[in-house]
């Protein structure tokens, strides 16, 4: 009985991980490929404006849901050229998962030497 | 007639000592409290002064480090080496107080303070307006040698001691002022006693000599009783006179110590006071062993006279007076009114009297105590109100 339970838990854990990875890869990386500014640089802009993890995530989430030029962290030159993104169609859960992945991928913490 | 302060006046009474002790305790406590408070303010102001000196330098370091963080932010993550400086150590924290990176020796950070001292370091907390690398708080740390502390302590101890000494001298002056009215009244009483006793000697001697010379055999019984009463009264006044003379004139005289047969002296004095004891129908119990002491006869007589006369004076009618003499110890006891427990510590104070029914100035036992102390003897008072008193003299 026990090995089966462990297997089920492993599979469900792996699938959750894969799905959050998917959310980020499919909905974020795909679109940003075409932009001249990397996700890394955009992350640093968010970090510069919002500071801590919670703030960055909250700021990003708000912008994804209600994208307007006034609250964009990007320069005017950037927004004039590439415009403002469309309002997200992702659910809150999907946004949170994608943001979690984004944060983990580019955070400064533990990277400095 | 002017009288200079004598030894008796100069020595403090127990009640005076108690008042003085209370005043000085309170005064010392207040002085110590004030000096401690002032020292604390001084320490804090000096610490602030030192920190304001350090602030300028640390702010400059923070500015330099901020510039470096800005560069690192723009080149992250091609460059990941945190900027280091030999003059200071630093750390960066985000707005949730989560450590991003730290080189600090002392990680005990107080985010709400701008500059502070930890055990061995000084920290400056700089809040950034732009969060380079997510940094909200930049901490700059330098070592604190503690040299400034040594200087402050030296000043506190030095000036504190001078201030304490000054206030103590001032306190003593205040205490003297505080006790002056008490002393003045004692001095006035001394002066009065000295002036009056001088005039008592001649009439008193005449009365006592004439009583002794009177032929009682030819007297009728009624006159004998009257003469007895005169004798008692004269002897009571005589004891008082001798005490007062001793107190005001004789105690300054040089001692003529000699070996005294105490049994003989006690017997003589008991005989002298027998007429007083008879008047109160007292039973006298003498248990006298052979004993000697080297002392000034005049002074030892004052001790014995006062103890015996008190035992008679404060006794009940048909009571008992006991005198026990052993080697190194003389006990005089009575079955009189006794003293309550609170009064016993003050029994040897001058002008202190616990019973106004009997005459006197309250000087007898203070004389006893002075003589006892002078000859390094001891005297104990055991007394119970309503049951009697036991005076135990040891040498």
PDB file of N, CA, C and O in Angstrom, chain B residues 282-317:
ATOM      1  N   UNK B 282      10.583  48.694 101.594  1.00  0.00           N
ATOM      2  CA  UNK B 282      11.191  47.754 100.658  1.00  0.00           C
ATOM      3  C   UNK B 282      12.034  46.726 101.395  1.00  0.00           C
ATOM      4  O   UNK B 282      12.660  47.036 102.416  1.00  0.00           O
ATOM      5  N   UNK B 283      12.040  45.521 100.862  1.00  0.00           N
ATOM      6  CA  UNK B 283      12.902  44.483 101.425  1.00  0.00           C
ATOM      7  C   UNK B 283      14.223  44.503 100.650  1.00  0.00           C
ATOM      8  O   UNK B 283      14.216  44.566  99.409  1.00  0.00           O
ATOM      9  N   UNK B 284      15.338  44.506 101.341  1.00  0.00           N
ATOM     10  CA  UNK B 284      16.642  44.547 100.652  1.00  0.00           C
ATOM     11  C   UNK B 284      17.301  43.177 100.750  1.00  0.00           C
ATOM     12  O   UNK B 284      17.444  42.627 101.846  1.00  0.00           O
ATOM     13  N   UNK B 285      17.691  42.624  99.609  1.00  0.00           N
ATOM     14  CA  UNK B 285      18.366  41.324  99.609  1.00  0.00           C
ATOM     15  C   UNK B 285      19.789  41.540  99.104  1.00  0.00           C
ATOM     16  O   UNK B 285      19.989  41.895  97.948  1.00  0.00           O
ATOM     17  N   UNK B 286      20.743  41.333  99.983  1.00  0.00           N
ATOM     18  CA  UNK B 286      22.139  41.525  99.577  1.00  0.00           C
ATOM     19  C   UNK B 286      22.828  40.168  99.489  1.00  0.00           C
ATOM     20  O   UNK B 286      22.728  39.356 100.398  1.00  0.00           O
ATOM     21  N   UNK B 287      23.484  39.921  98.396  1.00  0.00           N
ATOM     22  CA  UNK B 287      24.252  38.683  98.237  1.00  0.00           C
ATOM     23  C   UNK B 287      25.609  39.116  97.683  1.00  0.00           C
ATOM     24  O   UNK B 287      25.819  39.167  96.476  1.00  0.00           O
ATOM     25  N   UNK B 288      26.503  39.473  98.625  1.00  0.00           N
ATOM     26  CA  UNK B 288      27.755  40.101  98.198  1.00  0.00           C
ATOM     27  C   UNK B 288      28.952  39.183  98.404  1.00  0.00           C
ATOM     28  O   UNK B 288      29.249  38.791  99.534  1.00  0.00           O
ATOM     29  N   UNK B 289      29.613  38.856  97.334  1.00  0.00           N
ATOM     30  CA  UNK B 289      30.853  38.073  97.420  1.00  0.00           C
ATOM     31  C   UNK B 289      32.028  39.032  97.392  1.00  0.00           C
ATOM     32  O   UNK B 289      31.890  40.188  96.997  1.00  0.00           O
ATOM     33  N   UNK B 290      33.197  38.524  97.785  1.00  0.00           N
ATOM     34  CA  UNK B 290      34.412  39.354  97.748  1.00  0.00           C
ATOM     35  C   UNK B 290      34.737  39.712  96.295  1.00  0.00           C
ATOM     36  O   UNK B 290      34.743  38.847  95.434  1.00  0.00           O
ATOM     37  N   UNK B 291      34.977  40.982  96.029  1.00  0.00           N
ATOM     38  CA  UNK B 291      35.357  41.363  94.662  1.00  0.00           C
ATOM     39  C   UNK B 291      36.047  42.728  94.697  1.00  0.00           C
ATOM     40  O   UNK B 291      35.704  43.581  95.513  1.00  0.00           O
ATOM     41  N   UNK B 292      37.009  42.902  93.793  1.00  0.00           N
ATOM     42  CA  UNK B 292      37.710  44.197  93.732  1.00  0.00           C
ATOM     43  C   UNK B 292      37.709  44.712  92.293  1.00  0.00           C
ATOM     44  O   UNK B 292      37.523  43.953  91.348  1.00  0.00           O
ATOM     45  N   UNK B 293      37.943  46.016  92.178  1.00  0.00           N
ATOM     46  CA  UNK B 293      38.050  46.641  90.848  1.00  0.00           C
ATOM     47  C   UNK B 293      38.977  47.852  90.953  1.00  0.00           C
ATOM     48  O   UNK B 293      39.015  48.508  92.004  1.00  0.00           O
ATOM     49  N   UNK B 294      39.732  48.121  89.878  1.00  0.00           N
ATOM     50  CA  UNK B 294      40.591  49.309  89.879  1.00  0.00           C
ATOM     51  C   UNK B 294      39.872  50.407  89.114  1.00  0.00           C
ATOM     52  O   UNK B 294      39.645  50.300  87.908  1.00  0.00           O
ATOM     53  N   UNK B 295      39.477  51.425  89.846  1.00  0.00           N
ATOM     54  CA  UNK B 295      38.651  52.485  89.252  1.00  0.00           C
ATOM     55  C   UNK B 295      38.709  53.733  90.127  1.00  0.00           C
ATOM     56  O   UNK B 295      39.091  53.649  91.311  1.00  0.00           O
ATOM     57  N   UNK B 296      38.314  54.849  89.597  1.00  0.00           N
ATOM     58  CA  UNK B 296      38.204  56.078  90.385  1.00  0.00           C
ATOM     59  C   UNK B 296      37.017  55.914  91.355  1.00  0.00           C
ATOM     60  O   UNK B 296      35.893  55.669  90.910  1.00  0.00           O
ATOM     61  N   UNK B 297      37.277  56.044  92.649  1.00  0.00           N
ATOM     62  CA  UNK B 297      36.238  55.780  93.648  1.00  0.00           C
ATOM     63  C   UNK B 297      35.012  56.676  93.433  1.00  0.00           C
ATOM     64  O   UNK B 297      33.871  56.221  93.524  1.00  0.00           O
ATOM     65  N   UNK B 298      35.287  57.929  93.151  1.00  0.00           N
ATOM     66  CA  UNK B 298      34.218  58.913  92.970  1.00  0.00           C
ATOM     67  C   UNK B 298      33.270  58.464  91.838  1.00  0.00           C
ATOM     68  O   UNK B 298      32.050  58.520  91.965  1.00  0.00           O
ATOM     69  N   UNK B 299      33.858  57.962  90.758  1.00  0.00           N
ATOM     70  CA  UNK B 299      33.054  57.557  89.603  1.00  0.00           C
ATOM     71  C   UNK B 299      32.279  56.273  89.869  1.00  0.00           C
ATOM     72  O   UNK B 299      31.096  56.160  89.517  1.00  0.00           O
ATOM     73  N   UNK B 300      32.953  55.312  90.503  1.00  0.00           N
ATOM     74  CA  UNK B 300      32.260  54.047  90.763  1.00  0.00           C
ATOM     75  C   UNK B 300      31.120  54.261  91.759  1.00  0.00           C
ATOM     76  O   UNK B 300      30.068  53.628  91.663  1.00  0.00           O
ATOM     77  N   UNK B 301      31.336  55.212  92.704  1.00  0.00           N
ATOM     78  CA  UNK B 301      30.273  55.523  93.655  1.00  0.00           C
ATOM     79  C   UNK B 301      29.052  56.098  92.920  1.00  0.00           C
ATOM     80  O   UNK B 301      27.915  55.774  93.249  1.00  0.00           O
ATOM     81  N   UNK B 302      29.305  56.903  91.886  1.00  0.00           N
ATOM     82  CA  UNK B 302      28.200  57.482  91.115  1.00  0.00           C
ATOM     83  C   UNK B 302      27.395  56.363  90.428  1.00  0.00           C
ATOM     84  O   UNK B 302      26.178  56.407  90.359  1.00  0.00           O
ATOM     85  N   UNK B 303      28.139  55.346  89.939  1.00  0.00           N
ATOM     86  CA  UNK B 303      27.471  54.221  89.258  1.00  0.00           C
ATOM     87  C   UNK B 303      26.570  53.494  90.247  1.00  0.00           C
ATOM     88  O   UNK B 303      25.368  53.291  89.999  1.00  0.00           O
ATOM     89  N   UNK B 304      27.156  53.117  91.376  1.00  0.00           N
ATOM     90  CA  UNK B 304      26.390  52.335  92.361  1.00  0.00           C
ATOM     91  C   UNK B 304      25.223  53.154  92.917  1.00  0.00           C
ATOM     92  O   UNK B 304      24.092  52.668  93.027  1.00  0.00           O
ATOM     93  N   UNK B 305      25.500  54.424  93.264  1.00  0.00           N
ATOM     94  CA  UNK B 305      24.445  55.288  93.812  1.00  0.00           C
ATOM     95  C   UNK B 305      23.265  55.391  92.854  1.00  0.00           C
ATOM     96  O   UNK B 305      22.114  55.279  93.267  1.00  0.00           O
ATOM     97  N   UNK B 306      23.560  55.606  91.614  1.00  0.00           N
ATOM     98  CA  UNK B 306      22.470  55.767  90.646  1.00  0.00           C
ATOM     99  C   UNK B 306      21.673  54.485  90.457  1.00  0.00           C
ATOM    100  O   UNK B 306      20.439  54.520  90.358  1.00  0.00           O
ATOM    101  N   UNK B 307      22.385  53.359  90.395  1.00  0.00           N
ATOM    102  CA  UNK B 307      21.663  52.089  90.195  1.00  0.00           C
ATOM    103  C   UNK B 307      20.800  51.766  91.414  1.00  0.00           C
ATOM    104  O   UNK B 307      19.643  51.355  91.265  1.00  0.00           O
ATOM    105  N   UNK B 308      21.371  51.971  92.620  1.00  0.00           N
ATOM    106  CA  UNK B 308      20.581  51.662  93.828  1.00  0.00           C
ATOM    107  C   UNK B 308      19.422  52.651  93.973  1.00  0.00           C
ATOM    108  O   UNK B 308      18.280  52.252  94.235  1.00  0.00           O
ATOM    109  N   UNK B 309      19.706  53.948  93.770  1.00  0.00           N
ATOM    110  CA  UNK B 309      18.622  54.934  93.979  1.00  0.00           C
ATOM    111  C   UNK B 309      17.498  54.737  92.957  1.00  0.00           C
ATOM    112  O   UNK B 309      16.324  54.898  93.290  1.00  0.00           O
ATOM    113  N   UNK B 310      17.833  54.331  91.729  1.00  0.00           N
ATOM    114  CA  UNK B 310      16.780  54.034  90.739  1.00  0.00           C
ATOM    115  C   UNK B 310      15.954  52.826  91.159  1.00  0.00           C
ATOM    116  O   UNK B 310      14.737  52.819  90.995  1.00  0.00           O
ATOM    117  N   UNK B 311      16.643  51.798  91.665  1.00  0.00           N
ATOM    118  CA  UNK B 311      15.944  50.578  92.101  1.00  0.00           C
ATOM    119  C   UNK B 311      14.967  50.890  93.234  1.00  0.00           C
ATOM    120  O   UNK B 311      13.907  50.270  93.335  1.00  0.00           O
ATOM    121  N   UNK B 312      15.340  51.877  94.051  1.00  0.00           N
ATOM    122  CA  UNK B 312      14.433  52.255  95.157  1.00  0.00           C
ATOM    123  C   UNK B 312      13.328  53.183  94.631  1.00  0.00           C
ATOM    124  O   UNK B 312      12.145  52.976  94.885  1.00  0.00           O
ATOM    125  N   UNK B 313      13.771  54.187  93.867  1.00  0.00           N
ATOM    126  CA  UNK B 313      12.841  55.229  93.379  1.00  0.00           C
ATOM    127  C   UNK B 313      11.699  54.652  92.557  1.00  0.00           C
ATOM    128  O   UNK B 313      10.540  55.032  92.704  1.00  0.00           O
ATOM    129  N   UNK B 314      12.032  53.728  91.665  1.00  0.00           N
ATOM    130  CA  UNK B 314      11.011  53.195  90.743  1.00  0.00           C
ATOM    131  C   UNK B 314      10.435  51.853  91.202  1.00  0.00           C
ATOM    132  O   UNK B 314       9.940  51.088  90.408  1.00  0.00           O
ATOM    133  N   UNK B 315      10.537  51.610  92.532  1.00  0.00           N
ATOM    134  CA  UNK B 315       9.986  50.363  93.083  1.00  0.00           C
ATOM    135  C   UNK B 315       8.566  50.604  93.592  1.00  0.00           C
ATOM    136  O   UNK B 315       8.136  51.741  93.762  1.00  0.00           O
ATOM    137  N   UNK B 316       7.868  49.481  93.795  1.00  0.00           N
ATOM    138  CA  UNK B 316       6.519  49.586  94.374  1.00  0.00           C
ATOM    139  C   UNK B 316       6.669  49.528  95.898  1.00  0.00           C
ATOM    140  O   UNK B 316       7.674  49.029  96.404  1.00  0.00           O
ATOM    141  N   UNK B 317       5.688  50.002  96.593  1.00  0.00           N
ATOM    142  CA  UNK B 317       5.730  49.884  98.060  1.00  0.00           C
ATOM    143  C   UNK B 317       5.681  48.402  98.414  1.00  0.00           C
ATOM    144  O   UNK B 317       5.024  47.626  97.755  1.00  0.00           O
TER     145      UNK B 317
END
